[in-house]
C-alpha positions as MATLAB code, in Angstrom:
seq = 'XXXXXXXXXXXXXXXXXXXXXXXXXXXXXXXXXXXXXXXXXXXXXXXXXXXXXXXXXXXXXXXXXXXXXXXXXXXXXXXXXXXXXXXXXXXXXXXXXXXXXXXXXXXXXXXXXXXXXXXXXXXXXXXXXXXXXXXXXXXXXXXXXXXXXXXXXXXXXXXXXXXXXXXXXXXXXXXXXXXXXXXXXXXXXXXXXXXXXXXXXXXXXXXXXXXXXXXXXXXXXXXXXXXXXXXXXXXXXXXXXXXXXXXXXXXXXXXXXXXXXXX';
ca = [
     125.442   64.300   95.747;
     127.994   65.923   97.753;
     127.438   67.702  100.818;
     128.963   71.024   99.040;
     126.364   70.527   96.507;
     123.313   69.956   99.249;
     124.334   72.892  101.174;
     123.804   74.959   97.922;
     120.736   73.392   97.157;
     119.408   74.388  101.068;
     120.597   77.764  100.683;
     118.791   78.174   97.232;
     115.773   76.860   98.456;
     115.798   78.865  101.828;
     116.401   82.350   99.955;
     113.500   81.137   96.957;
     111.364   80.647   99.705;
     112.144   83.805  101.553;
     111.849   85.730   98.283;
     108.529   83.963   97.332;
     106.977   84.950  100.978;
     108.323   88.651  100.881;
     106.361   88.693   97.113;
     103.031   87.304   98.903;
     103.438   89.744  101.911;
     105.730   93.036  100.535;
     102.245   95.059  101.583;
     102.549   94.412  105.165;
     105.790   95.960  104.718;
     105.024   99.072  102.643;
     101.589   99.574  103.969;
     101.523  100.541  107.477;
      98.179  101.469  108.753;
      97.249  102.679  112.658;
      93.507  101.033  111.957;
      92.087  102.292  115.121;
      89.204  104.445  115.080;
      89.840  108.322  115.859;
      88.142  110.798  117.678;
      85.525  113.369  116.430;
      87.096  115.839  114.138;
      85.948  119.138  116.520;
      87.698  117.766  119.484;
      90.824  118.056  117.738;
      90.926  120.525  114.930;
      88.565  123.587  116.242;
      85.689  124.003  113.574;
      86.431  120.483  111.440;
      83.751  118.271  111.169;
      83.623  114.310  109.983;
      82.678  113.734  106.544;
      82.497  110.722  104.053;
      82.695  109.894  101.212;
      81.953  106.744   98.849;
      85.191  105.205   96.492;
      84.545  104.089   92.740;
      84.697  100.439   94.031;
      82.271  101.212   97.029;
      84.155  101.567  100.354;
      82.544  104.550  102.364;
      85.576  106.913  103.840;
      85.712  108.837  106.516;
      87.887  112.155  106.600;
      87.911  115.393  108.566;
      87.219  118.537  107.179;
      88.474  121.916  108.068;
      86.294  125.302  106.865;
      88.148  128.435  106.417;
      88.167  131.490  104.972;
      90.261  131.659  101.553;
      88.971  130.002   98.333;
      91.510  127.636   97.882;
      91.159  124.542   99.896;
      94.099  122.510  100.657;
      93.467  118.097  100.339;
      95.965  116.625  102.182;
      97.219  113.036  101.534;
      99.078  110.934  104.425;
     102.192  108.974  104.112;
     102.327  105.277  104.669;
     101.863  104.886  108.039;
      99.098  106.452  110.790;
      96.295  107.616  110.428;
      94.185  110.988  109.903;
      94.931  111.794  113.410;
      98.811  111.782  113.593;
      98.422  114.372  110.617;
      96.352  117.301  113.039;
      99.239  119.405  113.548;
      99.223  119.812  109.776;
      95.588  121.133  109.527;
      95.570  122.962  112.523;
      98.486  124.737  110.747;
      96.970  125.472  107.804;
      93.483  126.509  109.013;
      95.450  129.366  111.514;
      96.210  130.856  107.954;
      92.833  130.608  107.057;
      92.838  127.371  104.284;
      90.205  124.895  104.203;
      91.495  121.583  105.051;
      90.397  118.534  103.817;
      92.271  115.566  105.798;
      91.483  111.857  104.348;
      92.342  108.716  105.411;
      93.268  105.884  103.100;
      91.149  102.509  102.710;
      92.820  100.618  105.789;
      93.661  103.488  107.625;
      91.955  105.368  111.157;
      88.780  102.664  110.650;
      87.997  102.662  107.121;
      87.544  100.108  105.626;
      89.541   97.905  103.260;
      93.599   96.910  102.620;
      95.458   99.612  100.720;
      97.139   99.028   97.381;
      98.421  101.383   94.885;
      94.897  101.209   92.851;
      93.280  101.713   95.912;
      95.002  104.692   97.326;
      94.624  106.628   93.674;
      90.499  105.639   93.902;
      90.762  106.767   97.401;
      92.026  110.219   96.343;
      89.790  110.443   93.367;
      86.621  110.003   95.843;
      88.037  112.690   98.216;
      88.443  115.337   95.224;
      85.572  114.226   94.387;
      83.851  115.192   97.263;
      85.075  119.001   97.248;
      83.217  119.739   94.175;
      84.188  122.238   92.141;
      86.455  124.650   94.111;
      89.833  125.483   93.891;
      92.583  122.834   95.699;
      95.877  122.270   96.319;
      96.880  119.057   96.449;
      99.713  117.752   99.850;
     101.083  114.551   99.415;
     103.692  113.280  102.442;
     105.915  110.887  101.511;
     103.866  107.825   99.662;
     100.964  110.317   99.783;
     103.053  111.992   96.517;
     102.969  109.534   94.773;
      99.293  109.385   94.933;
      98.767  113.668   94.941;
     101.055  113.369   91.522;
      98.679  110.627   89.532;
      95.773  112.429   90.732;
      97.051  115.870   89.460;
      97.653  113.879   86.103;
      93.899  113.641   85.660;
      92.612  116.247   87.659;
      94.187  119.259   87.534;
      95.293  121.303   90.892;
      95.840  124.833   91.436;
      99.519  123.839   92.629;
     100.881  120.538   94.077;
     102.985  120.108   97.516;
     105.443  117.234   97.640;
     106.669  116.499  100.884;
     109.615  114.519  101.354;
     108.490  112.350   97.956;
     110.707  109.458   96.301;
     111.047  109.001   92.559;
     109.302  105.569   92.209;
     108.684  103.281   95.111;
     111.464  100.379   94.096;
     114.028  103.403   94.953;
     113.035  104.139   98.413;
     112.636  100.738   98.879;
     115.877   99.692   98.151;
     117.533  102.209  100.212;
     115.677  100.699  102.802;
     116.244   96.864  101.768;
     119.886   97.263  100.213;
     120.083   93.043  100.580;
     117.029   92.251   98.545;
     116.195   92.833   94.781;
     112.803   95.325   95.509;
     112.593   96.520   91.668;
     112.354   93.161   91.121;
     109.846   92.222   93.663;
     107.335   95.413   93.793;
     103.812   95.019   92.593;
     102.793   98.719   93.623;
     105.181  101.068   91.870;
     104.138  104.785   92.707;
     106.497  106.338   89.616;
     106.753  109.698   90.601;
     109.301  110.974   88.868;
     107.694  109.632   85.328;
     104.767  111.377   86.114;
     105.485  114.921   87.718;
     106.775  115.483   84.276;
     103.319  115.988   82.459;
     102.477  118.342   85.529;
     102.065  120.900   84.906;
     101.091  123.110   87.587;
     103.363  125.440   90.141;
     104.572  122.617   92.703;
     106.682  122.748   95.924;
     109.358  119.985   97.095;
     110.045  119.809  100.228;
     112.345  117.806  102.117;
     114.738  116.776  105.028;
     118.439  116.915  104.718;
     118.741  113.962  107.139;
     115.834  112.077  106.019;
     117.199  107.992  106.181;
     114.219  106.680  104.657;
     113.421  109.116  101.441;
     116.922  110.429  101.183;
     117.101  114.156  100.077;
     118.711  113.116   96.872;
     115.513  111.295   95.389;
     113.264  114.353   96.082;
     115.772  116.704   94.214;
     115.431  114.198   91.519;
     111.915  114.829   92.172;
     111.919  118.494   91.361;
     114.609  118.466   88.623;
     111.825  116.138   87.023;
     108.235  118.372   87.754;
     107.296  119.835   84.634;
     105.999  122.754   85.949;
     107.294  125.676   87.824;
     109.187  124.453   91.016;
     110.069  125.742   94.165;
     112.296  123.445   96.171;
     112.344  123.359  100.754;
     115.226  122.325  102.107;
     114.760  121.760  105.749;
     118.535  121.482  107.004;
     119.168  118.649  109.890;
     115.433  117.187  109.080;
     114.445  113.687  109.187;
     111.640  111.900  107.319;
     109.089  112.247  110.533;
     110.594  115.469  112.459;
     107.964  118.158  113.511;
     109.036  120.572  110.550;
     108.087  117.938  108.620;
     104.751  117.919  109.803;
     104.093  121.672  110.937;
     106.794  123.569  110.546;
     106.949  126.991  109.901;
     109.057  126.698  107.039;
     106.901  124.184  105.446;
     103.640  126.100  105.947;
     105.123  129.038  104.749;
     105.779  127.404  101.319;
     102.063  125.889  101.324;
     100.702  129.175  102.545;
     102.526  131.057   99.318;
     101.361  128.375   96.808;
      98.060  128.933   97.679;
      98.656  132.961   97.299;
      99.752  132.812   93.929;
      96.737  130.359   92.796;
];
């Protein structure tokens, strides 16, 4: 064997390995919980309480919820990373326009219990629209979060649906992320967005960041040209994926605010 030939055989084996331990441990990378416990809802939305609620497979989840004083409540589902707590702002937002809030935290996420997965989140979501009963609601997915408010909306039918900043499937925004590996390849949790917002068929907002470098604006227009129902599109100019307007601003709120006017 010549030494051309064992060097190939190293590299081979080096990148097989490398590929097998990104396969065993992609969640680590997608998933990206703040686990910590948070504080009591009241001390930082005024007039939200802690609730819980139990999943289909039996993890107990703890949420906040905000009261208010129009009929259509608004369940808001978080992005990939943080926790119940980094998402606040959002609430606080909302509920100064008078929309109940109902702010959940994923299995994994601000001391619940449990590793997310793509099966997980969805139950996670089910158990939290669940819990509202049978009122109106709007369904807010951020980001991953859109993926989930879109398969939820598939079976259980919103008043409207608010994408924020949302990627077609999850191999997409994953590769423009990890250019050097083969994600499509690698992904066991897909979150196909795009395939799904088709059957939807509700009025549904898009809203996204012109300078977002890690769901580029590009995937949510494909987003929106997708939705199959009516669609109104929020271009926040100069925005990136975790700016403030993002989050709270008044643009954004606006657009949530007249969704839940026309419902």
């Amino acid at each position: 064997m010549t030494s051309l030939t064992r060097t190939a055989l190293v590299i081979v084996a080096v990148a097989v390995l490398l590929l097998g331990l990104l396969w065993l441990f992609q969640r680590q990378l997608i998933y990206l919980p703040d686990r910590g416990s948070v504080p009591p809802a009241g001390e930082v939305v005024p007039g939200a309480r802690d609730v819980s609620f139990t999943t289909g497979d039996g993890l107990r989840l703890d949420a906040w919820y905000v009261p208010g004083r129009r009929d259509v409540t608004v369940l808001v589902m978080g992005g990939n990373a943080g926790n119940r707590l980094h998402r606040a702002p959002l609430a606080r937002a909302l509920a100064a326009h008078g929309l109940p809030v109902l702010l959940m935290d994923y299995r994994g996420y601000g001391g619940n219990p449990g590793s997310p997965t793509e099966e997980g989140l969805y139950l996670d979501a089910l158990a939290a629209r669940a819990y509202l009963g049978n009122v109106r609601v709007i369904y807010f997915g951020e980001s991953l979060g859109a993926a989930v408010a879109t398969r939820l909306a598939l079976e259980h039918r919103p008043e409207g649906l608010v994408l924020r900043s949302p990627f077609t499937d999850l191999a997409a925004a994953g590769q423009v992320n990890y250019p050097f590996l083969p994600v499509r390849l690698l992904l066991r949790d897909r979150f196909p967005v795009a395939e799904r917002i088709a059957a939807v068929r509700v009025p549904t907002v898009v809203a996204y960041g012109t300078r977002d470098t890690i769901v580029p604006a590009r995937l949510s227009r494909e987003v929106a040209e997708a939705a199959g129902g009516d669609v109104t599109t929020v271009e926040l100019a100069g925005a990136g994926h975790n700016d403030l307007s993002m989050l709270n601003g008044d643009e954004l709120i606006r657009a949530v605010v007249a969704l839940a006017g026309r419902s």
